[in-house]
Every structure is written in structure tokens, then in C-alpha cells.
Amino acid sequence: MQVPTLKCSLLSFTFTFTFLLVLLSLNPASSAAVCNTDDQKSLLEIKYHFNNASTFTTWDPNTDCCTNWSGIQCDAQGRVTMLATSIADDVVGEIPPAMGELPYLQFLAFSNLPHLSGTIPSFLSKLTNLQHLDLSLNNLTGPIPDFLSQLKDLDDIDLSSNSLTGSIPSSLSQLPKLRTINLGTNKLSGPIPPSLGSIKTLVQIYLYSNSLSGSIPSSLSRLHELNELALWDNKLTGTIPASFGSFRNSDISLDLSSNKLSGSIPRSFGKANITQLDISKNKFTGDASFLFSRDKTVLSSIVMSNNLFKFDFSKVDLPLGLKRLGISHNMILGSLPKRLGQLPLYRIDVSFNQLCGKIPTGRRLKQFDAAKFSNNKCWCGLPLPPCN
């Protein structure tokens, strides 16, 4: 069974979470509390705003919203604390004002609704108890609003897979409990705010598939709890900040692929505890051999294809836990270390370099296509033709 790549795990994250919401919607919360009349009125206004869409079938005004309505949970006093709706083609239109009239709401997920349109409305700023905001996989437009910084209990924001524009507001740094932010697959532009580095609670940052520009803020290295940083498919320039070598307290997955990063990688970065690293499809140059070493016990995947790296690979000491190796389309010299055949590899591509010599033997290496070793200087041995 193949280990999923970082990028695939990011793409599937929202869908997995959406499926969880579906399960929640099929199992309404059981509570002895009677639904607050004001909250029930607001929920019915939401239902009528969307023309009684099928996802609100169980929202019967003659039944109690806390015990019978799908996607709704209440506290002991009957106040609505969760509203979760997802995967519905007949939810058409903009977010209604009634959604801002649920003052005890902690969990709001209106996701995977392809016909939910308009901007993120300012009346959501009234949801001062909100902890989780998921508006992903919709058709929302406009900017990321500054008022989100007023919702001080937010620990999770997911606005991914919309058509949001403008820049990432630096005011998000005023959220003292934020752990996860996902703004991926939008049309955001401008720089990554350095102020994000002041949110000490951040664990995951997903800003992939936008048009973000400028350099990667060195301030992100202050986030000692960070374990996932996804900046792939943007227009970022410069190189990897030297301060990223301080990522040692927690194991981190880092994807900087498909940007416009260039220059040499600072040697200090070799000290970071990286589990998965993808820096492919950039314009990095020079030596990157220090990213490999036997003592990097947590490193399972490294992809640096489609760059301008040039170093002797025969001197590289590969980590024993390496499962994915991608160094294709560079100018890498030397030969492959003999240890390669002992590694638990599930994916490899060393093609289009200047490697030479005999390909190491190993049961796992035999499973790979010859194309993954092709277009080098002087290869021989399986899966290529035998050596003379």
C-alpha cells in the first residue's frame, strides 16, 4: 500500500472533513434541552432563504431543532452550537443574514455547496463564540474579510476552494487561538503576511494554489508547533529562509513546489526536522546534498525535481526510512549510493541527470519502470540493460 504524498493529503483533507460532516448530519444530537425559539426561528429563515432545499428536509417547524434536525447540535440550554450542511446542489444563493443571528454558534460548516455564492458577509462577525469556520468548496467571491480577527475563539478557518480575491489580511494575526488556516485554491495575491509568524498556536498553514508573490517570511520559523506548511503552486520568489533550520521541535511537512524560488538553499535548513519535503519545479541551484543524511530518521519523502541542482550524489548518505526520492531533471553527478536498494521506496525518479555507474541492486528497485532511471550519463543494471 502506497504512502500518500503531502500534496494528495492536502487535496483530500477538505473532502475527508466534508464526509465527516455528512455523518454528523445523519446523526442529529440527542439532547433533553428544548430548542430556543429565537434560534429555531433563525434556522427556519435559513431554510426558507434557500427555498426549502433538500438538505433541510428534517427541519420541520413542528419538531424540536435540537433533537430532530440534521446538522444541528445544541447546548444544555437549547442554544444552537453547531450548524453543519454540505454536499447539496440545490442550496443556491448567498449566505443569509439569519446565519448571523445564532449567538451561541461554535461550529459553522457550510461547505461543498457549488451554488453558494456572494461574499463572506459582515454579519458573521456577530458569531463571537465561533471556534470552527468552514466555508470551503463553494463559489464565494470577494476578499477575506478583516472582521474575522474579531472572532477571538476561532481555532480553525477553512475557506479553501472558492474564488476569493485580494490579499491575506494581516489582521488574522490577532486570532490568539488559531491552529489551522486553509486558504488554498483561491485567487489570492500579494505577499504572505509576516505577522502570521506571531500566531504561536498555528499548527497547519495551507496557502497552496493561489497567486501569492514575494518571499517566504522568515517569521514563520517562530511557529514551533507548526507541522504542515503548504505553499505550492504560487508565484513566490527568493529562497528558503535560513531561519527555517530552526524547525526542530516538531516534525514538519513542507511543500514549496511550483513557485519561482531560486538561488542556493541555506545550509542551516539541513538541520530542520523535515518529514516530507517538496521543493520541485523551482529554480534552485548549487548543492543540496546536506538535505540527506543517515541521522534524518523522520525524513520519508524528498522531491527536488525540475531545478538546477548540481552535486555529487555518490557522497549522499540516505536516511533509512526514505520512501520517496525525486531528483529528476537536474544536473546531479556521481552514482547512486548502494544503500538505495535497502530502502523502503515506493516511488523514485532519478531521470534526466548526469549520473553514471551501476544501479544498486535491491528487490524494491526492480519494481520501478526504466524511465525513472533514463536519460543519464552512463547507467547500467536493472531495470536498464546489464553492465558489460
GROMACS .gro file of C-alpha atoms in nm:
model
  388
    1MET     CA    1   0.000   0.000   0.000
    2GLN     CA    2   0.147   0.329  -0.103
    3VAL     CA    3   0.202   0.608   0.146
    4PRO     CA    4   0.009   0.916   0.030
    5THR     CA    5   0.207   1.224  -0.069
    6LEU     CA    6   0.178   1.551   0.116
    7LYS     CA    7   0.005   1.714  -0.178
    8CYS     CA    8  -0.256   1.440  -0.212
    9SER     CA    9  -0.323   1.454   0.163
   10LEU     CA   10  -0.384   1.828   0.136
   11LEU     CA   11  -0.625   1.791  -0.152
   12SER     CA   12  -0.817   1.520   0.026
   13PHE     CA   13  -0.824   1.699   0.363
   14THR     CA   14  -1.131   1.908   0.285
   15PHE     CA   15  -1.317   1.622   0.127
   16THR     CA   16  -1.249   1.397   0.426
   17PHE     CA   17  -1.375   1.660   0.660
   18THR     CA   18  -1.683   1.719   0.446
   19PHE     CA   19  -1.762   1.348   0.467
   20LEU     CA   20  -1.739   1.374   0.844
   21LEU     CA   21  -1.997   1.649   0.835
   22VAL     CA   22  -2.228   1.429   0.633
   23LEU     CA   23  -2.204   1.164   0.903
   24LEU     CA   24  -2.284   1.424   1.163
   25SER     CA   25  -2.586   1.540   0.964
   26LEU     CA   26  -2.718   1.185   0.957
   27ASN     CA   27  -2.691   1.157   1.335
   28PRO     CA   28  -2.862   1.454   1.499
   29ALA     CA   29  -2.751   1.536   1.851
   30SER     CA   30  -2.966   1.392   2.122
   31SER     CA   31  -3.045   1.644   2.393
   32ALA     CA   32  -3.305   1.685   2.662
   33ALA     CA   33  -3.299   2.062   2.604
   34VAL     CA   34  -3.578   2.227   2.406
   35CYS     CA   35  -3.460   2.435   2.111
   36ASN     CA   36  -3.451   2.808   2.183
   37THR     CA   37  -3.734   2.977   1.993
   38ASP     CA   38  -3.513   3.257   1.856
   39ASP     CA   39  -3.256   3.008   1.730
   40GLN     CA   40  -3.525   2.791   1.572
   41LYS     CA   41  -3.670   3.096   1.401
   42SER     CA   42  -3.326   3.186   1.257
   43LEU     CA   43  -3.273   2.832   1.130
   44LEU     CA   44  -3.611   2.830   0.958
   45GLU     CA   45  -3.525   3.162   0.793
   46ILE     CA   46  -3.210   2.996   0.656
   47LYS     CA   47  -3.419   2.708   0.524
   48TYR     CA   48  -3.673   2.938   0.357
   49HIS     CA   49  -3.396   3.157   0.215
   50PHE     CA   50  -3.271   2.853   0.023
   51ASN     CA   51  -3.624   2.760  -0.093
   52ASN     CA   52  -3.654   2.455   0.132
   53ALA     CA   53  -3.353   2.281  -0.025
   54SER     CA   54  -3.343   1.904   0.022
   55THR     CA   55  -3.060   1.919   0.275
   56PHE     CA   56  -3.306   2.086   0.517
   57THR     CA   57  -3.576   1.819   0.486
   58THR     CA   58  -3.566   1.730   0.855
   59TRP     CA   59  -3.602   2.093   0.960
   60ASP     CA   60  -3.970   2.065   1.042
   61PRO     CA   61  -4.109   2.364   1.236
   62ASN     CA   62  -4.331   2.125   1.429
   63THR     CA   63  -4.035   1.932   1.571
   64ASP     CA   64  -3.753   2.031   1.804
   65CYS     CA   65  -3.438   2.153   1.627
   66CYS     CA   66  -3.205   2.015   1.896
   67THR     CA   67  -3.326   1.657   1.875
   68ASN     CA   68  -3.464   1.612   1.525
   69TRP     CA   69  -3.289   1.840   1.278
   70SER     CA   70  -2.988   1.708   1.087
   71GLY     CA   71  -2.665   1.904   1.116
   72ILE     CA   72  -2.777   2.081   1.434
   73GLN     CA   73  -2.644   2.042   1.786
   74CYS     CA   74  -2.740   2.239   2.097
   75ASP     CA   75  -2.605   2.302   2.443
   76ALA     CA   76  -2.785   2.211   2.765
   77GLN     CA   77  -2.987   2.533   2.749
   78GLY     CA   78  -3.117   2.462   2.400
   79ARG     CA   79  -2.898   2.717   2.222
   80VAL     CA   80  -2.769   2.609   1.881
   81THR     CA   81  -2.392   2.549   1.892
   82MET     CA   82  -2.339   2.364   1.563
   83LEU     CA   83  -2.471   2.417   1.211
   84ALA     CA   84  -2.329   2.178   0.951
   85THR     CA   85  -2.453   2.148   0.592
   86SER     CA   86  -2.259   2.007   0.298
   87ILE     CA   87  -2.284   1.843  -0.044
   88ALA     CA   88  -2.606   1.994  -0.179
   89ASP     CA   89  -2.661   2.117  -0.534
   90ASP     CA   90  -2.991   2.285  -0.454
   91VAL     CA   91  -2.854   2.531  -0.197
   92VAL     CA   92  -2.850   2.833  -0.427
   93GLY     CA   93  -2.776   3.195  -0.345
   94GLU     CA   94  -2.585   3.396  -0.085
   95ILE     CA   95  -2.535   3.337   0.287
   96PRO     CA   96  -2.849   3.476   0.456
   97PRO     CA   97  -2.846   3.733   0.740
   98ALA     CA   98  -3.023   3.484   0.968
   99MET     CA   99  -2.696   3.293   0.996
  100GLY     CA  100  -2.558   3.581   1.199
  101GLU     CA  101  -2.846   3.550   1.446
  102LEU     CA  102  -2.719   3.235   1.618
  103PRO     CA  103  -2.517   3.396   1.900
  104TYR     CA  104  -2.409   3.071   2.068
  105LEU     CA  105  -2.281   2.908   1.749
  106GLN     CA  106  -1.937   2.748   1.790
  107PHE     CA  107  -1.917   2.526   1.481
  108LEU     CA  108  -2.027   2.654   1.139
  109ALA     CA  109  -1.971   2.440   0.831
  110PHE     CA  110  -2.143   2.539   0.507
  111SER     CA  111  -1.922   2.351   0.261
  112ASN     CA  112  -1.923   2.175  -0.075
  113LEU     CA  113  -2.222   2.379  -0.191
  114PRO     CA  114  -2.130   2.467  -0.552
  115HIS     CA  115  -2.408   2.723  -0.591
  116LEU     CA  116  -2.344   2.910  -0.266
  117SER     CA  117  -2.223   3.246  -0.396
  118GLY     CA  118  -2.156   3.606  -0.296
  119THR     CA  119  -1.907   3.743  -0.049
  120ILE     CA  120  -1.839   3.641   0.311
  121PRO     CA  121  -2.093   3.869   0.484
  122SER     CA  122  -2.006   4.107   0.766
  123PHE     CA  123  -2.294   3.989   0.986
  124LEU     CA  124  -2.095   3.673   1.061
  125SER     CA  125  -1.887   3.898   1.289
  126LYS     CA  126  -2.173   3.868   1.541
  127LEU     CA  127  -2.085   3.500   1.596
  128THR     CA  128  -1.842   3.583   1.874
  129ASN     CA  129  -1.840   3.228   2.015
  130LEU     CA  130  -1.737   3.071   1.685
  131GLN     CA  131  -1.446   2.828   1.704
  132HIS     CA  132  -1.467   2.649   1.370
  133LEU     CA  133  -1.548   2.817   1.037
  134ASP     CA  134  -1.568   2.603   0.723
  135LEU     CA  135  -1.691   2.769   0.403
  136SER     CA  136  -1.480   2.552   0.173
  137LEU     CA  137  -1.567   2.413  -0.170
  138ASN     CA  138  -1.825   2.679  -0.251
  139ASN     CA  139  -1.843   2.958  -0.509
  140LEU     CA  140  -1.770   3.251  -0.279
  141THR     CA  141  -1.605   3.565  -0.417
  142GLY     CA  142  -1.457   3.887  -0.285
  143PRO     CA  143  -1.188   3.937  -0.023
  144ILE     CA  144  -1.112   3.758   0.302
  145PRO     CA  145  -1.281   3.997   0.546
  146ASP     CA  146  -1.090   4.176   0.821
  147PHE     CA  147  -1.373   4.114   1.066
  148LEU     CA  148  -1.256   3.753   1.113
  149SER     CA  149  -0.995   3.896   1.351
  150GLN     CA  150  -1.281   3.991   1.586
  151LEU     CA  151  -1.376   3.624   1.640
  152LYS     CA  152  -1.118   3.561   1.910
  153ASP     CA  153  -1.217   3.198   1.977
  154LEU     CA  154  -1.152   3.080   1.621
  155ASP     CA  155  -0.912   2.785   1.610
  156ASP     CA  156  -0.988   2.658   1.259
  157ILE     CA  157  -1.059   2.854   0.938
  158ASP     CA  158  -1.120   2.674   0.609
  159LEU     CA  159  -1.205   2.898   0.312
  160SER     CA  160  -1.037   2.676   0.054
  161SER     CA  161  -1.161   2.602  -0.297
  162ASN     CA  162  -1.356   2.920  -0.362
  163SER     CA  163  -1.283   3.221  -0.585
  164LEU     CA  164  -1.170   3.462  -0.316
  165THR     CA  165  -0.951   3.751  -0.429
  166GLY     CA  166  -0.728   4.018  -0.279
  167SER     CA  167  -0.458   3.973  -0.020
  168ILE     CA  168  -0.436   3.773   0.302
  169PRO     CA  169  -0.527   4.021   0.579
  170SER     CA  170  -0.251   4.070   0.832
  171SER     CA  171  -0.524   4.114   1.094
  172LEU     CA  172  -0.554   3.735   1.114
  173SER     CA  173  -0.253   3.754   1.345
  174GLN     CA  174  -0.493   3.889   1.609
  175LEU     CA  175  -0.652   3.544   1.649
  176PRO     CA  176  -0.478   3.408   1.959
  177LYS     CA  177  -0.617   3.053   1.938
  178LEU     CA  178  -0.585   2.982   1.566
  179ARG     CA  179  -0.440   2.637   1.494
  180THR     CA  180  -0.533   2.569   1.130
  181ILE     CA  181  -0.582   2.805   0.838
  182ASN     CA  182  -0.668   2.679   0.491
  183LEU     CA  183  -0.696   2.940   0.215
  184GLY     CA  184  -0.584   2.706  -0.064
  185THR     CA  185  -0.721   2.703  -0.420
  186ASN     CA  186  -0.845   3.058  -0.442
  187LYS     CA  187  -0.732   3.364  -0.640
  188LEU     CA  188  -0.543   3.538  -0.364
  189SER     CA  189  -0.250   3.764  -0.448
  190GLY     CA  190   0.013   3.973  -0.276
  191PRO     CA  191   0.263   3.865  -0.011
  192ILE     CA  192   0.227   3.621   0.276
  193PRO     CA  193   0.185   3.845   0.583
  194PRO     CA  194   0.492   3.814   0.808
  195SER     CA  195   0.252   3.870   1.100
  196LEU     CA  196   0.132   3.510   1.064
  197GLY     CA  197   0.454   3.419   1.241
  198SER     CA  198   0.319   3.576   1.560
  199ILE     CA  199   0.031   3.325   1.593
  200LYS     CA  200   0.214   3.087   1.825
  201THR     CA  201  -0.072   2.834   1.822
  202LEU     CA  202  -0.056   2.766   1.447
  203VAL     CA  203  -0.010   2.400   1.359
  204GLN     CA  204  -0.111   2.389   0.992
  205ILE     CA  205  -0.092   2.655   0.718
  206TYR     CA  206  -0.239   2.581   0.374
  207LEU     CA  207  -0.197   2.862   0.119
  208TYR     CA  208  -0.147   2.645  -0.192
  209SER     CA  209  -0.280   2.717  -0.543
  210ASN     CA  210  -0.310   3.093  -0.534
  211SER     CA  211  -0.109   3.376  -0.692
  212LEU     CA  212   0.084   3.477  -0.382
  213SER     CA  213   0.409   3.662  -0.452
  214GLY     CA  214   0.713   3.792  -0.272
  215SER     CA  215   0.943   3.599  -0.044
  216ILE     CA  216   0.860   3.338   0.220
  217PRO     CA  217   0.850   3.523   0.555
  218SER     CA  218   1.133   3.417   0.785
  219SER     CA  219   0.897   3.488   1.075
  220LEU     CA  220   0.718   3.157   1.010
  221SER     CA  221   1.014   2.984   1.172
  222ARG     CA  222   0.888   3.117   1.506
  223LEU     CA  223   0.592   2.879   1.485
  224HIS     CA  224   0.736   2.597   1.694
  225GLU     CA  225   0.414   2.394   1.684
  226LEU     CA  226   0.388   2.403   1.304
  227ASN     CA  227   0.378   2.058   1.143
  228GLU     CA  228   0.249   2.136   0.794
  229LEU     CA  229   0.324   2.427   0.562
  230ALA     CA  230   0.180   2.408   0.210
  231LEU     CA  231   0.275   2.695  -0.022
  232TRP     CA  232   0.285   2.506  -0.352
  233ASP     CA  233   0.158   2.649  -0.680
  234ASN     CA  234   0.209   3.018  -0.617
  235LYS     CA  235   0.448   3.285  -0.750
  236LEU     CA  236   0.683   3.308  -0.455
  237THR     CA  237   1.038   3.428  -0.514
  238GLY     CA  238   1.367   3.432  -0.324
  239THR     CA  239   1.495   3.124  -0.145
  240ILE     CA  240   1.416   2.923   0.167
  241PRO     CA  241   1.473   3.142   0.474
  242ALA     CA  242   1.785   3.046   0.668
  243SER     CA  243   1.576   3.060   0.985
  244PHE     CA  244   1.378   2.754   0.869
  245GLY     CA  245   1.663   2.548   1.009
  246SER     CA  246   1.506   2.611   1.349
  247PHE     CA  247   1.214   2.378   1.272
  248ARG     CA  248   1.344   2.119   1.518
  249ASN     CA  249   1.083   2.098   1.793
  250SER     CA  250   0.817   1.931   1.579
  251ASP     CA  251   0.835   1.721   1.264
  252ILE     CA  252   0.716   1.930   0.971
  253SER     CA  253   0.591   1.858   0.620
  254LEU     CA  254   0.694   2.135   0.383
  255ASP     CA  255   0.573   2.181   0.023
  256LEU     CA  256   0.719   2.476  -0.168
  257SER     CA  257   0.688   2.324  -0.515
  258SER     CA  258   0.576   2.503  -0.831
  259ASN     CA  259   0.691   2.851  -0.739
  260LYS     CA  260   0.963   3.084  -0.867
  261LEU     CA  261   1.209   3.022  -0.585
  262SER     CA  262   1.578   3.040  -0.682
  263GLY     CA  263   1.935   3.051  -0.561
  264SER     CA  264   2.107   2.816  -0.324
  265ILE     CA  265   1.943   2.657  -0.022
  266PRO     CA  266   2.096   2.777   0.306
  267ARG     CA  267   2.293   2.503   0.479
  268SER     CA  268   2.117   2.582   0.805
  269PHE     CA  269   1.799   2.437   0.654
  270GLY     CA  270   1.964   2.097   0.666
  271LYS     CA  271   1.920   2.097   1.044
  272ALA     CA  272   1.539   2.109   1.031
  273ASN     CA  273   1.330   1.805   1.128
  274ILE     CA  274   1.152   1.754   0.797
  275THR     CA  275   0.925   1.454   0.739
  276GLN     CA  276   0.822   1.536   0.382
  277LEU     CA  277   0.990   1.796   0.164
  278ASP     CA  278   0.886   1.902  -0.188
  279ILE     CA  279   1.083   2.184  -0.349
  280SER     CA  280   1.033   2.067  -0.708
  281LYS     CA  281   0.957   2.292  -1.007
  282ASN     CA  282   1.159   2.591  -0.894
  283LYS     CA  283   1.498   2.731  -0.997
  284PHE     CA  284   1.716   2.629  -0.704
  285THR     CA  285   2.087   2.592  -0.777
  286GLY     CA  286   2.401   2.455  -0.618
  287ASP     CA  287   2.449   2.181  -0.359
  288ALA     CA  288   2.157   2.018  -0.178
  289SER     CA  289   2.337   1.705  -0.056
  290PHE     CA  290   2.315   1.827   0.305
  291LEU     CA  291   1.938   1.769   0.295
  292PHE     CA  292   2.015   1.395   0.308
  293SER     CA  293   2.184   1.220   0.597
  294ARG     CA  294   2.161   0.893   0.790
  295ASP     CA  295   2.054   1.071   1.108
  296LYS     CA  296   1.743   1.222   0.946
  297THR     CA  297   1.529   0.944   1.087
  298VAL     CA  298   1.195   1.121   1.029
  299LEU     CA  299   1.253   1.206   0.662
  300SER     CA  300   1.029   0.983   0.450
  301SER     CA  301   0.991   1.182   0.127
  302ILE     CA  302   1.209   1.431  -0.057
  303VAL     CA  303   1.133   1.566  -0.404
  304MET     CA  304   1.363   1.823  -0.567
  305SER     CA  305   1.296   1.754  -0.934
  306ASN     CA  306   1.298   2.021  -1.204
  307ASN     CA  307   1.557   2.252  -1.057
  308LEU     CA  308   1.921   2.338  -1.137
  309PHE     CA  309   2.093   2.144  -0.857
  310LYS     CA  310   2.448   2.020  -0.919
  311PHE     CA  311   2.629   1.799  -0.667
  312ASP     CA  312   2.782   1.452  -0.632
  313PHE     CA  313   2.508   1.210  -0.531
  314SER     CA  314   2.751   0.925  -0.462
  315LYS     CA  315   2.853   1.101  -0.140
  316VAL     CA  316   2.496   1.127  -0.013
  317ASP     CA  317   2.410   0.926   0.299
  318LEU     CA  318   2.044   0.834   0.254
  319PRO     CA  319   1.806   0.807   0.554
  320LEU     CA  320   1.697   0.450   0.624
  321GLY     CA  321   1.328   0.546   0.635
  322LEU     CA  322   1.317   0.715   0.295
  323LYS     CA  323   1.011   0.605   0.096
  324ARG     CA  324   1.007   0.858  -0.187
  325LEU     CA  325   1.302   1.004  -0.378
  326GLY     CA  326   1.263   1.250  -0.665
  327ILE     CA  327   1.572   1.422  -0.807
  328SER     CA  328   1.493   1.415  -1.179
  329HIS     CA  329   1.564   1.698  -1.425
  330ASN     CA  330   1.868   1.845  -1.251
  331MET     CA  331   2.245   1.829  -1.316
  332ILE     CA  332   2.331   1.583  -1.040
  333LEU     CA  333   2.658   1.389  -1.082
  334GLY     CA  334   2.810   1.069  -0.948
  335SER     CA  335   2.634   0.741  -0.881
  336LEU     CA  336   2.351   0.615  -0.662
  337PRO     CA  337   2.454   0.501  -0.312
  338LYS     CA  338   2.443   0.122  -0.262
  339ARG     CA  339   2.211   0.171   0.032
  340LEU     CA  340   1.937   0.276  -0.212
  341GLY     CA  341   1.847  -0.087  -0.272
  342GLN     CA  342   1.781  -0.140   0.101
  343LEU     CA  343   1.533   0.146   0.141
  344PRO     CA  344   1.152   0.101   0.165
  345LEU     CA  345   1.096   0.305  -0.152
  346TYR     CA  346   0.753   0.320  -0.310
  347ARG     CA  347   0.839   0.594  -0.561
  348ILE     CA  348   1.163   0.703  -0.726
  349ASP     CA  349   1.263   0.923  -1.018
  350VAL     CA  350   1.630   0.998  -1.083
  351SER     CA  351   1.599   1.051  -1.459
  352PHE     CA  352   1.745   1.338  -1.663
  353ASN     CA  353   2.064   1.396  -1.466
  354GLN     CA  354   2.434   1.320  -1.522
  355LEU     CA  355   2.451   1.007  -1.309
  356CYS     CA  356   2.678   0.719  -1.401
  357GLY     CA  357   2.767   0.367  -1.294
  358LYS     CA  358   2.574   0.057  -1.193
  359ILE     CA  359   2.226   0.091  -1.049
  360PRO     CA  360   2.224  -0.065  -0.700
  361THR     CA  361   2.052  -0.399  -0.664
  362GLY     CA  362   1.750  -0.448  -0.443
  363ARG     CA  363   1.412  -0.617  -0.452
  364ARG     CA  364   1.221  -0.290  -0.438
  365LEU     CA  365   1.424  -0.124  -0.714
  366LYS     CA  366   1.319  -0.394  -0.961
  367GLN     CA  367   0.957  -0.278  -0.948
  368PHE     CA  368   1.027   0.063  -1.100
  369ASP     CA  369   0.998   0.146  -1.468
  370ALA     CA  370   1.320   0.203  -1.662
  371ALA     CA  371   1.201   0.555  -1.749
  372LYS     CA  372   1.259   0.657  -1.388
  373PHE     CA  373   1.634   0.597  -1.441
  374SER     CA  374   1.662   0.711  -1.804
  375ASN     CA  375   1.849   0.999  -1.969
  376ASN     CA  376   2.157   0.992  -1.752
  377LYS     CA  377   2.523   0.980  -1.848
  378CYS     CA  378   2.627   0.616  -1.828
  379TRP     CA  379   2.383   0.389  -1.643
  380CYS     CA  380   2.367   0.013  -1.645
  381GLY     CA  381   2.196  -0.263  -1.450
  382LEU     CA  382   1.833  -0.343  -1.385
  383PRO     CA  383   1.589  -0.205  -1.480
  384LEU     CA  384   1.819  -0.076  -1.757
  385PRO     CA  385   2.034  -0.302  -1.980
  386PRO     CA  386   2.301  -0.508  -1.797
  387CYS     CA  387   2.653  -0.379  -1.745
  388ASN     CA  388   2.927  -0.509  -1.979
   0.00000   0.00000   0.00000
